[in-house]
Coordinates of C-alpha atoms in Angstrom, one line a residue:
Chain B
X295 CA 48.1 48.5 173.2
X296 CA 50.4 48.3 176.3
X297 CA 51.4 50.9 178.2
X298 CA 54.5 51.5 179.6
X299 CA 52.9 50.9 183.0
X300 CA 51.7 47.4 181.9
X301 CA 55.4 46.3 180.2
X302 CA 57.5 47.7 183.3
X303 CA 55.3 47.8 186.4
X304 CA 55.9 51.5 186.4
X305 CA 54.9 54.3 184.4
X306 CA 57.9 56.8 184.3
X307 CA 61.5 55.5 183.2
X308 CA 64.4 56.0 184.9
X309 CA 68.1 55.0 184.4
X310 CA 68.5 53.7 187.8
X311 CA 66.9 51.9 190.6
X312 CA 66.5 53.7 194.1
X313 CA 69.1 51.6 195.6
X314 CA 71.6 52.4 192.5
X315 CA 70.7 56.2 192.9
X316 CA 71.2 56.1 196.7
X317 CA 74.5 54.5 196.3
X318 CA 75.6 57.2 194.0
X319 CA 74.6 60.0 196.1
X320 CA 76.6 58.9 198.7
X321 CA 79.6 57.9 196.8
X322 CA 79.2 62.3 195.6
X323 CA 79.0 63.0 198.8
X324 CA 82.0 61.0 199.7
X325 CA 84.0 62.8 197.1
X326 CA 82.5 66.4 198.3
X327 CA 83.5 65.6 201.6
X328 CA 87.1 65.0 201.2
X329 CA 87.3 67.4 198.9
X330 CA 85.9 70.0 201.5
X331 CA 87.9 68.2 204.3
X332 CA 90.8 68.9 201.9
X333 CA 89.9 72.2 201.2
X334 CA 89.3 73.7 204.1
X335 CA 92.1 72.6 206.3
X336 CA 95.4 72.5 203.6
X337 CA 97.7 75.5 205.0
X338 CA 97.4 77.9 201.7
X339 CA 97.3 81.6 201.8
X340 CA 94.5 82.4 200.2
X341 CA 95.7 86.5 198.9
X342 CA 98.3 84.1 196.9
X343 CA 96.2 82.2 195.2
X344 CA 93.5 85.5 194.3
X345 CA 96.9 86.5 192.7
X346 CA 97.9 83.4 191.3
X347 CA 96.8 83.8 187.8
X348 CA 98.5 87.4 187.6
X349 CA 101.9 85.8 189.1
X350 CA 101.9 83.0 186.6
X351 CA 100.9 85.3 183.8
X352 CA 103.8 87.7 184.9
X353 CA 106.4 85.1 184.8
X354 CA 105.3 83.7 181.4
X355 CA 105.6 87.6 180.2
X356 CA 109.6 87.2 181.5
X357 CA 110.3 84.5 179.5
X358 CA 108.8 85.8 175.9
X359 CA 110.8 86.3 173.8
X360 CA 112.7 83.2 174.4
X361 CA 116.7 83.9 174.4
X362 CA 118.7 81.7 172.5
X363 CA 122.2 82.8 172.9
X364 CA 123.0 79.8 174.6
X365 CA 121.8 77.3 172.4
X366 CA 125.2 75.7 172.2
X367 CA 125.2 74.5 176.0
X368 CA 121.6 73.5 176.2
X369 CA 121.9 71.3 173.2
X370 CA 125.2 69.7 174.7
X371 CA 123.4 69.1 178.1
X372 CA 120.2 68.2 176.2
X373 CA 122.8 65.5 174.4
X374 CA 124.1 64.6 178.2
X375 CA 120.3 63.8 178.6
X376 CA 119.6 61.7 175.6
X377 CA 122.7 59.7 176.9
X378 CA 121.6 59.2 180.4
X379 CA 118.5 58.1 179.5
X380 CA 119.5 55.2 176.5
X381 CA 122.7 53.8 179.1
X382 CA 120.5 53.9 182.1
X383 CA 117.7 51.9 180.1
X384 CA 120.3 49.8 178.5
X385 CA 122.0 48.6 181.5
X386 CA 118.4 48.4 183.5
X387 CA 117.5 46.2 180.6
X388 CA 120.1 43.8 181.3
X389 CA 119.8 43.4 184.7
X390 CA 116.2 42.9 184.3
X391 CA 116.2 40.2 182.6
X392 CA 117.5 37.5 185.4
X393 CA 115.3 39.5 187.9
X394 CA 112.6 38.7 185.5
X395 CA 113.6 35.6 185.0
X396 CA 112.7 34.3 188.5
X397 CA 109.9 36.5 189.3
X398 CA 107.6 34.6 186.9
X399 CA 106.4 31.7 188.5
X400 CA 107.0 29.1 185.3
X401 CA 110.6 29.8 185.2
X402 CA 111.6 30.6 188.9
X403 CA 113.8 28.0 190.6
X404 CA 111.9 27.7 193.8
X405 CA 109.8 29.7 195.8
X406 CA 112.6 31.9 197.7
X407 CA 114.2 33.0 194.5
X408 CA 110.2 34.3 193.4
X409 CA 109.8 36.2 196.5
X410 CA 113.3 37.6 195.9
X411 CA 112.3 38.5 192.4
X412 CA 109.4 40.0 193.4
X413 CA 110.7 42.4 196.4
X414 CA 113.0 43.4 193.7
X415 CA 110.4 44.7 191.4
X416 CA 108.6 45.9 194.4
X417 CA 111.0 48.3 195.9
X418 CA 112.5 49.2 192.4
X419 CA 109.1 50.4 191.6
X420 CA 107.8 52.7 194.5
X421 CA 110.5 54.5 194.9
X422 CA 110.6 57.6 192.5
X423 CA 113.2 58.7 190.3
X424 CA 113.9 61.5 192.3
X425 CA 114.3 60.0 195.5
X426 CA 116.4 56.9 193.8
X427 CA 118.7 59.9 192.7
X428 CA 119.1 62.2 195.8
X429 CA 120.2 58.8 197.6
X430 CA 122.8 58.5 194.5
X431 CA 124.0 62.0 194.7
X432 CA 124.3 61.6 198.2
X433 CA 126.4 58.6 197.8
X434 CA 128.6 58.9 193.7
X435 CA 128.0 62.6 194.0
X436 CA 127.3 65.3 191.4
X437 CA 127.0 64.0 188.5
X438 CA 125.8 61.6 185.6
X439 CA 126.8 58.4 187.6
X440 CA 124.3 58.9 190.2
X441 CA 121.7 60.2 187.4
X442 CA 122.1 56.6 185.6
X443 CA 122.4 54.8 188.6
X444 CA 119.1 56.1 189.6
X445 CA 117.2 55.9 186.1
X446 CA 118.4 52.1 185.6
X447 CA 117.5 51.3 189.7
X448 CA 114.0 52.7 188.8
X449 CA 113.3 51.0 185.5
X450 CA 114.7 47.4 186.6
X451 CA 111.0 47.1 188.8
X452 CA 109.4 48.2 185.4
X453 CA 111.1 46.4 182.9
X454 CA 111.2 43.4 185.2
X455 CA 107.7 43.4 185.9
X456 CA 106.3 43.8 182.6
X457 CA 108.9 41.2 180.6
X458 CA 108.0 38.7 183.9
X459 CA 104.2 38.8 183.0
X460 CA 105.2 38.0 179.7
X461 CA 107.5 35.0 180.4
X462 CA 104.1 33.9 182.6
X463 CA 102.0 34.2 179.7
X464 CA 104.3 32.0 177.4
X465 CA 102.6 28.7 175.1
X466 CA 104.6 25.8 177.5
X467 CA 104.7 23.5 174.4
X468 CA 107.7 24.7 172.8
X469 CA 109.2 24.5 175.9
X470 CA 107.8 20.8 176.9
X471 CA 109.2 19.8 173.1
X472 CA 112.8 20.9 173.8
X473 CA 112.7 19.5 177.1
X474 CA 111.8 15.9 176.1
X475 CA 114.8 15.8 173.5
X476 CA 116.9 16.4 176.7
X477 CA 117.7 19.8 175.3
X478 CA 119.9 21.8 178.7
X479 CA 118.3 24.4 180.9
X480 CA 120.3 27.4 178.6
X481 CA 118.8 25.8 175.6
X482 CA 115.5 25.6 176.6
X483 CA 115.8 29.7 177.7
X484 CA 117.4 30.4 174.2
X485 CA 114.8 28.8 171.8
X486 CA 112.0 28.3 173.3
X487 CA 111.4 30.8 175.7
X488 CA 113.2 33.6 173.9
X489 CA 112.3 34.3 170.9
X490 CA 108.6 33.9 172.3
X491 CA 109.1 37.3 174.8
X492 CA 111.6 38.9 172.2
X493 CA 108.5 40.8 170.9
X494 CA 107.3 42.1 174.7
X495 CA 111.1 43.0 175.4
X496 CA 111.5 45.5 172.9
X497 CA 108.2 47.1 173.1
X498 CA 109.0 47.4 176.9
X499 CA 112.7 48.2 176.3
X500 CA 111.5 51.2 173.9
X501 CA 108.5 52.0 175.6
X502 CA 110.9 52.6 179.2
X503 CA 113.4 54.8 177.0
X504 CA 111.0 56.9 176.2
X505 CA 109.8 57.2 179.4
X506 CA 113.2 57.7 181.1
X507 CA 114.0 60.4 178.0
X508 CA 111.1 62.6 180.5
X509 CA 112.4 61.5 183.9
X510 CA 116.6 62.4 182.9
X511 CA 115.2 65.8 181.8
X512 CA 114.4 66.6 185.6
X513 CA 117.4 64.8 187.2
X514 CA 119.4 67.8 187.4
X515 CA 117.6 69.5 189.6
X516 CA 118.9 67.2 192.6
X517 CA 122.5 67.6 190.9
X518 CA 122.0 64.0 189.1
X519 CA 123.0 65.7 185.8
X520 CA 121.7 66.3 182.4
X521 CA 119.2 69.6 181.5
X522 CA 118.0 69.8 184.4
X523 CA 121.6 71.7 185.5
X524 CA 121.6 74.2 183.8
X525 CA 117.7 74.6 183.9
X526 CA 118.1 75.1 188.0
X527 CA 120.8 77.5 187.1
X528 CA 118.6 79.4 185.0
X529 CA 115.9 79.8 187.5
X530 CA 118.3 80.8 190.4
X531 CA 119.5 83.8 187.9
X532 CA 116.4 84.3 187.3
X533 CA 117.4 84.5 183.5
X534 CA 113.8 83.5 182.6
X535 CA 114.6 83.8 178.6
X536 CA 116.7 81.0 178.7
X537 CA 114.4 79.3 181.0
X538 CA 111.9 79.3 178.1
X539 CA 114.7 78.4 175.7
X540 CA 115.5 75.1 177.8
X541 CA 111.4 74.4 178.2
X542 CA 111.2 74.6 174.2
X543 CA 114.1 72.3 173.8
X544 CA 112.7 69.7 176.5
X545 CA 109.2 69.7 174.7
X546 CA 111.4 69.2 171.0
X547 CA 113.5 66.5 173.2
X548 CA 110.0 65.2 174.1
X549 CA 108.1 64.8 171.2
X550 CA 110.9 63.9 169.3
X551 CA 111.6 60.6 171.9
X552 CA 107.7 59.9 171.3
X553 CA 108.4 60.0 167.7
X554 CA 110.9 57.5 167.4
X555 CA 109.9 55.2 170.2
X556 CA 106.3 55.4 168.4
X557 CA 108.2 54.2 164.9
X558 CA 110.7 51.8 166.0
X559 CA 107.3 49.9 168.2
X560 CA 105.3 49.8 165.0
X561 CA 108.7 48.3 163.0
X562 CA 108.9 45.8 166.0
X563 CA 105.5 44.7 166.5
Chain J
X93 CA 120.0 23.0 142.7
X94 CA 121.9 24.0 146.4
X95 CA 122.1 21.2 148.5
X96 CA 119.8 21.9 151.6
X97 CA 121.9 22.6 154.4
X98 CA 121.7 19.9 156.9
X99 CA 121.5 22.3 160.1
X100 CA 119.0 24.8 160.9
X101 CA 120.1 28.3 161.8
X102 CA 118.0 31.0 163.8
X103 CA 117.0 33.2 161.4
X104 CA 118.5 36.6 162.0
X105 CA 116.7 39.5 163.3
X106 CA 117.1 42.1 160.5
X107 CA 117.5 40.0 157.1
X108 CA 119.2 42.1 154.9
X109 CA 122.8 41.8 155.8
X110 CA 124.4 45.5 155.0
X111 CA 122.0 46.6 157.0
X112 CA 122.4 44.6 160.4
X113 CA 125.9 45.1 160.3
X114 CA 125.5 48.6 160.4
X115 CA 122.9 48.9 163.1
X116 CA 125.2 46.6 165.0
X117 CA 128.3 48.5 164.3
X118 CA 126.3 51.7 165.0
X119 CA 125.6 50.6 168.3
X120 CA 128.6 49.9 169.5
X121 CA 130.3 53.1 168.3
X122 CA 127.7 55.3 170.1
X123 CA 128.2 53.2 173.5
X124 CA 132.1 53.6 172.7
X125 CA 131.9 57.2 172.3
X126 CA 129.5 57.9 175.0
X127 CA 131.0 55.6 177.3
X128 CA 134.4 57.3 176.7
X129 CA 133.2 60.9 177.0
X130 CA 130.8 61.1 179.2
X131 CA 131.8 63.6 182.1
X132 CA 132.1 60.6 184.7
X133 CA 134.5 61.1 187.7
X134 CA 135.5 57.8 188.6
X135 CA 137.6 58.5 191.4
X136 CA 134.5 60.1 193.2
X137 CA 132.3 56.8 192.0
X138 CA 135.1 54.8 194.1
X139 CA 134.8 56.8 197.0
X140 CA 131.2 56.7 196.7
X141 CA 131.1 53.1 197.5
X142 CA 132.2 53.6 201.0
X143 CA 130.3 56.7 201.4
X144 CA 127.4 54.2 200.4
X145 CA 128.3 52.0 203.6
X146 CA 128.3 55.3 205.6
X147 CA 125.0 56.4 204.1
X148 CA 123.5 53.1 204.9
X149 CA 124.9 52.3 208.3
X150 CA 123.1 55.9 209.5
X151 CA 120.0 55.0 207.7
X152 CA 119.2 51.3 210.1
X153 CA 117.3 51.1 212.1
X154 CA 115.1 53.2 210.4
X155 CA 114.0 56.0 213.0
X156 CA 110.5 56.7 213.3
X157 CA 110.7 59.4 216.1
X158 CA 109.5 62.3 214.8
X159 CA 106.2 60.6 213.4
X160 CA 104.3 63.6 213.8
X161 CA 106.1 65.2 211.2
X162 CA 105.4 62.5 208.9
X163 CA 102.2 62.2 209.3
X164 CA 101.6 65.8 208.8
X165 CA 103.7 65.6 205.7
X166 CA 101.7 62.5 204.5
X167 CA 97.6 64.3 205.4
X168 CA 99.5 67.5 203.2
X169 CA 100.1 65.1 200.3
X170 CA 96.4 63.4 200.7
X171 CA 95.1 67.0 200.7
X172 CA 97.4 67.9 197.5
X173 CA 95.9 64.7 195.7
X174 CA 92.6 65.4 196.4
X175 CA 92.0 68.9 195.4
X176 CA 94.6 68.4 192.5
X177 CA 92.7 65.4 191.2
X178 CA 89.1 67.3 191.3
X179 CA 90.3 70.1 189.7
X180 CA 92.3 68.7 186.9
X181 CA 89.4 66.5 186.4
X182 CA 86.8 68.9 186.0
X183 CA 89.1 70.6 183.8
X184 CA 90.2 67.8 181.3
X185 CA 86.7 67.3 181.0
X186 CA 86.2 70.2 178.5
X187 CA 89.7 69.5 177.0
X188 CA 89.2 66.4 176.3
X189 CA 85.8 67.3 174.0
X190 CA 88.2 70.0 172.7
X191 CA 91.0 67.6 171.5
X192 CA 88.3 65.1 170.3
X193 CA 88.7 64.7 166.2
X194 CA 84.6 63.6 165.9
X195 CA 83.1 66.2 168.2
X196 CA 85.3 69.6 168.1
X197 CA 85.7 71.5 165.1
X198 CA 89.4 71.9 163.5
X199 CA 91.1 74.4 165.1
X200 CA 89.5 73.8 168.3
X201 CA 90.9 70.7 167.6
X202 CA 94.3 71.4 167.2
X203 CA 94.2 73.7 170.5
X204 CA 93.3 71.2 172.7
X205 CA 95.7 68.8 171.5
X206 CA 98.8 71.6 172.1
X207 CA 97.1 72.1 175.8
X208 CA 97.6 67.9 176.4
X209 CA 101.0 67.7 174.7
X210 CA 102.0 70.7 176.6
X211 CA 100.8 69.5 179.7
X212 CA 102.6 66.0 178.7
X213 CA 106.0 67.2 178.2
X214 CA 106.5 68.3 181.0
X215 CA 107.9 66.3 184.0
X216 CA 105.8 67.3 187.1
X217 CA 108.6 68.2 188.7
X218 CA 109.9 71.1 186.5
X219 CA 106.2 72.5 186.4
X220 CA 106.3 72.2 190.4
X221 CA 109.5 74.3 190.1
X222 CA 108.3 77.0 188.1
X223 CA 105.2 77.0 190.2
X224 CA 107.3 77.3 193.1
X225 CA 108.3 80.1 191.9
X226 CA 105.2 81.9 190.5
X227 CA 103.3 81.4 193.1
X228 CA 105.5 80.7 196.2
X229 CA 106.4 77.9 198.3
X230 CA 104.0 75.3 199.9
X231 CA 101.3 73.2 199.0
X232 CA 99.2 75.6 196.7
X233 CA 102.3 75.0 194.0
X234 CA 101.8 71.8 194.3
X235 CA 98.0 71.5 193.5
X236 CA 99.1 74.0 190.6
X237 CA 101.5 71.1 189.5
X238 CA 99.4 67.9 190.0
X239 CA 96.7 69.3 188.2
X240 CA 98.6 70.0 185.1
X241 CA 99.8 66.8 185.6
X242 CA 96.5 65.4 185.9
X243 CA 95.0 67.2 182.9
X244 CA 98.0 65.6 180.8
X245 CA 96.9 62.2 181.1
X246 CA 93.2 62.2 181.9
X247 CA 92.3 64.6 179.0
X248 CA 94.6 62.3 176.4
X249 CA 92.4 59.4 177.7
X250 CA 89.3 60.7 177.7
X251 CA 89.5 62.1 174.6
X252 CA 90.5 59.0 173.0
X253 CA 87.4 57.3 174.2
X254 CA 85.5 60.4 173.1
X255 CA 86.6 59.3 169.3
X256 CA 85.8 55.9 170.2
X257 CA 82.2 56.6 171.2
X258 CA 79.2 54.9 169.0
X259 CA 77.9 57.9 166.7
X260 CA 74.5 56.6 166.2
X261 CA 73.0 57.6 169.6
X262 CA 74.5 61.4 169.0
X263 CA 73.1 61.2 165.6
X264 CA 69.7 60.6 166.9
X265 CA 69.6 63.0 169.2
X266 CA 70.6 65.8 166.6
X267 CA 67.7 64.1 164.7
X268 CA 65.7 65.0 167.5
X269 CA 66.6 68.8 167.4
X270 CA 68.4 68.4 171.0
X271 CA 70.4 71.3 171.8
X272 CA 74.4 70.7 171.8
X273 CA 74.7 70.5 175.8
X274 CA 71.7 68.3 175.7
X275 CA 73.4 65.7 172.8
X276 CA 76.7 66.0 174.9
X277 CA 74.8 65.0 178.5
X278 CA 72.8 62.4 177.4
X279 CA 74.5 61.0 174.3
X280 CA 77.9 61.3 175.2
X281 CA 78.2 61.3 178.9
X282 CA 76.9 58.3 179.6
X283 CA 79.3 56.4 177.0
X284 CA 82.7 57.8 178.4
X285 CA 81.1 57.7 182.6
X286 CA 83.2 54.3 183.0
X287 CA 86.4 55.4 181.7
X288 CA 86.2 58.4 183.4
X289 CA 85.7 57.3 186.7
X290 CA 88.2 54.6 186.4
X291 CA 90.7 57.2 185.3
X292 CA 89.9 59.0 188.5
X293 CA 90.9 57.0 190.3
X294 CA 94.0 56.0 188.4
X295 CA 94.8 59.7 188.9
X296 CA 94.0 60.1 192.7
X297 CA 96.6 57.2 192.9
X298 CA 99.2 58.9 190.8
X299 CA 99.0 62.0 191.9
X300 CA 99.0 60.6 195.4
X301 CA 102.6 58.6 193.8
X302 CA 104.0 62.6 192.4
X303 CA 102.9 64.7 195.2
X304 CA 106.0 62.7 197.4
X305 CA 108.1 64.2 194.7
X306 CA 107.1 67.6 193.9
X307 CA 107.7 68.4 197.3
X308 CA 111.4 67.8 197.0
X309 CA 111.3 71.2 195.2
X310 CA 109.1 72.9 197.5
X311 CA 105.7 72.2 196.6
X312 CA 104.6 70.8 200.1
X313 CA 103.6 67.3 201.1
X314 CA 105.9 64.4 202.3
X315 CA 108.2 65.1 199.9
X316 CA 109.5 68.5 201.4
X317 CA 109.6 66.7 204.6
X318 CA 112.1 63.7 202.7
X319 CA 114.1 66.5 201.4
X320 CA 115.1 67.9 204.5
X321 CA 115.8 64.7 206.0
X322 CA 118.4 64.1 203.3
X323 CA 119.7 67.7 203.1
X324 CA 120.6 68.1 207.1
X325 CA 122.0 64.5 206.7
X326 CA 118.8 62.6 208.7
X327 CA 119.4 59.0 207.1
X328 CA 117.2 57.0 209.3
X329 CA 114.4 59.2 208.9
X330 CA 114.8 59.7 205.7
X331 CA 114.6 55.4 205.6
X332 CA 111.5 56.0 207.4
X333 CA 110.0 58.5 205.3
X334 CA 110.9 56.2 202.2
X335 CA 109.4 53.4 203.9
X336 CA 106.0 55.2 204.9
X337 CA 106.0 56.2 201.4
X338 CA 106.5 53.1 199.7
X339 CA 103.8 51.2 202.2
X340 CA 101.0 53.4 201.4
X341 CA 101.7 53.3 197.6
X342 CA 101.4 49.8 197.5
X343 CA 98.2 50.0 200.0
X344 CA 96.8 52.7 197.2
X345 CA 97.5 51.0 194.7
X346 CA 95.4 47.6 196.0
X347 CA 92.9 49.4 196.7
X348 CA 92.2 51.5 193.5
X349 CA 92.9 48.3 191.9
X350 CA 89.8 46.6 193.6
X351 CA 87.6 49.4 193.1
X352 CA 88.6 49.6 189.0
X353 CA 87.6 45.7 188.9
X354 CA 84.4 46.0 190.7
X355 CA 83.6 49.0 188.3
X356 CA 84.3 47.3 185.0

């Protein structure tokens, strides 16, 4: 009979080794740490948060029941929404696809266009929605011009980055096959590489809509238009049953977006 | 017997023919219509343009005097994504058994699914506003905000991975007569550790990413700094704001992409 002793040079089991164990105690202590660090010197006042839960439960007590006199409005803003979201994808969609095009390294023309393509995505990417659209309000104005313009500048890095890596990821022999019949440039793009990303460029494409259905919803609150309007307006009156009214109609907005994005990706792919 | 066609054509994208038309003719009516009525001043988009050369002729060179502010704006943030990221967490932890089909019971079910698509629907910045205004200005609203936001996605992840777990090692521990915090520590812990730690750090980064703009609406960080930059007309520091901000994005991003690989 062995003993457990005999079969693992030790007679007690234990999920790690001393080294592991030390590692993870400090990587804890790490997080406690910053956590503390964080804690301890954020500029709070502490009597608000003790009366945090009160305050929040208060507000939510304003807003029931939820006052629907103004339906009419919301849903015509909630339709402004809808809008900004499918042209600003739409048009982002377009211009993504040349800035795709010569971000993925098979298809770019030459290495300045790829680092074009890529500071492109870059910047498109890191700069939020938000900001994108307080520097277009600043510059169209009020309005659902800057609240597109913003949306499509933001989805361009995400559209392009996604339907690049997919260009990258291409099988080169239909595109080797066209190319030795002396097939043009445009040709080679349109049946070969084409119809081989179609797939990844409507699951982005739908996938981004739904995503920008979420981000148009909050627009308004920098004066890029859409719900987020007369949701400000709400607040600032203080009218917090229509405040809950709106909320409602962004979560139906919402789930509704997921819905259809969720059946038009499983038509698709 | 047809003749077979001597050239090939691309086979259409929807086949049945009625059909395609109509989506196609759909289409383009809705873009008209839109396009047509959408409440769009154009002579204020032409003027925008130059306003644009304005805008961008204050904003270079980007001016980096008042760094002190930034930086201050930018430790606020750090400290926002920190607490917000432990605490939303902790939190999804127990909603995400709760809106796990194979270990929660029906209704508890059902709960903790509303909680996540609650918590989902919501952009962060209309749950920083109404923070804002529950519970006041500054950076407390936004740790309110960013762990909602947290609790949205790590919750919905985790509790997939919950229903993805292997049964058998739960099963044997109920076998066992192991009480239900015992089974969950030591039969279901140790399954979903990886994905939880690598959607940590997903989250520190993200919520690192939102706190910049939940502070536009008052909920501290760099973001209220940005925000009054633009409103008192700062370009250049606003420029250098955006530029701090974008740098240490990428920076966070490169790093919690290393440590997700070394992890997995």
């Amino acid at each position: 009979m062995t003993s457990l002793s005999m079969q693992f040079g030790r007679d007690d089991w234990s999920r790690f080794t001393l080294k592991q164990r030390m590692m993870r105690y400090a990587i804890f202590l790490g997080c406690g740490l910053a956590i503390a660090w964080a804690l301890t010197s954020i500029e709070v006042i502490w009597p608000w948060v003790w009366g945090a839960p009160e305050q929040i439960g208060d507000l939510f007590s304003r807003m029931y029941p939820p006052d629907p006199s103004n339906l009419e409005t919301i849903l015509k803003v909630l339709w402004d929404t809808v809008n900004i979201a499918t042209f600003a994808t739409t048009f982002a969609v377009l211009l993504s696809l040349p800035v795709a095009y010569i971000s993925a390294q098979n298809t770019t023309p030459n290495r300045a266009t790829l680092w074009l393509g890529r500071l492109i995505l870059v910047t498109s990417r890191s700069v939020n929605t938000i900001i994108w659209a307080l520097l277009f309000v600043a510059i169209f104005g009020p309005g659902v011009v800057a609240g597109i313009v913003a949306i499509m500048f933001r989805s361009i890095g995400f559209i392009g980055k996604l339907l690049g890596e997919a260009i990258e990821e291409i099988d080169t022999r239909p595109v080797e096959a066209l190319e030795a019949t002396g097939a043009s440039r445009f040709k080679v793009i349109v049946y070969a590489i084409v119809p081989q990303v179609m797939p990844t460029f409507w699951a982005v494409a739908i996938l981004r809509w739904d995503i920008n259905l979420r981000e148009s919803t909050v627009l308004g609150l920098v004066g890029a238009g859409g719900i987020g309007i007369i949701l400000q307006g709400a607040i600032d009156t203080f009218n917090w049953p229509e405040v809950a009214t709106i909320l409602l109609a962004i979560i139906a907005l919402v789930v509704v977006g997921e819905v259809i994005s969720a059946y038009l990706r499983r038509r698709i792919l | 017997m047809t003749a077979p066609r001597d050239t090939w054509v691309k086979p259409p994208f929807i086949a049945n023919p009625v059909l395609r038309w109509a989506v196609y003719l759909g289409v383009i009516a809705y873009f008209g219509w839109v396009g047509l009525t959408m409440p769009i001043d154009w002579g204020r988009v032409a003027e925008g343009i130059g306003r644009a050369g304005k805008i961008f002729g204050g904003a270079f060179p980007p001016s980096f005097e008042r760094s002190g502010l930034l930086i201050d704006g930018f430790l606020e943030s750090l400290k926002i994504a920190v607490l917000a990221t432990a605490l939303g967490v902790l939190l999804s932890i127990p909603i995400a058994f709760m809106s796990a089909r194979n270990v929660a019971p029906k209704p508890v079910f059902y709960l903790g699914r509303a909680i996540i698509i609650i918590a989902r629907s919501f952009h962060p910045v209309i749950v920083a506003i109404l923070f804002v205004k529950a519970v006041g200005f500054g950076p407390f609203a936004g740790v309110l905000t960013l762990t909602v936001y947290s609790i949205g996605f790590v919750a919905k992840m985790l509790a997939e991975r919950i229903e993805e777990i292997d049964f058998g090692q739960v099963e044997a521990m109920r076998a066992a007569g192991a009480p239900y915090f015992s089974t969950l520590s030591y039969a279901i812990f140790p399954q979903i550790m990886p994905r939880q730690i690598g959607l940590t750090i997903y989250q520190l980064d993200s919520n690192l990413r939102a706190s910049a703009v939940v502070g536009i609406v008052g909920a501290g960080g760099i973001g209220a700094t940005l925000a009054n930059a633009f409103g008192r007309y700062d370009y250049d520091f606003a420029l250098a704001i955006t530029m701090v901000i974008v740098g240490v994005i990428l920076f966070s991003e490169a790093v919690s992409g290393v440590i997700r690989k070394r992890i997995q």
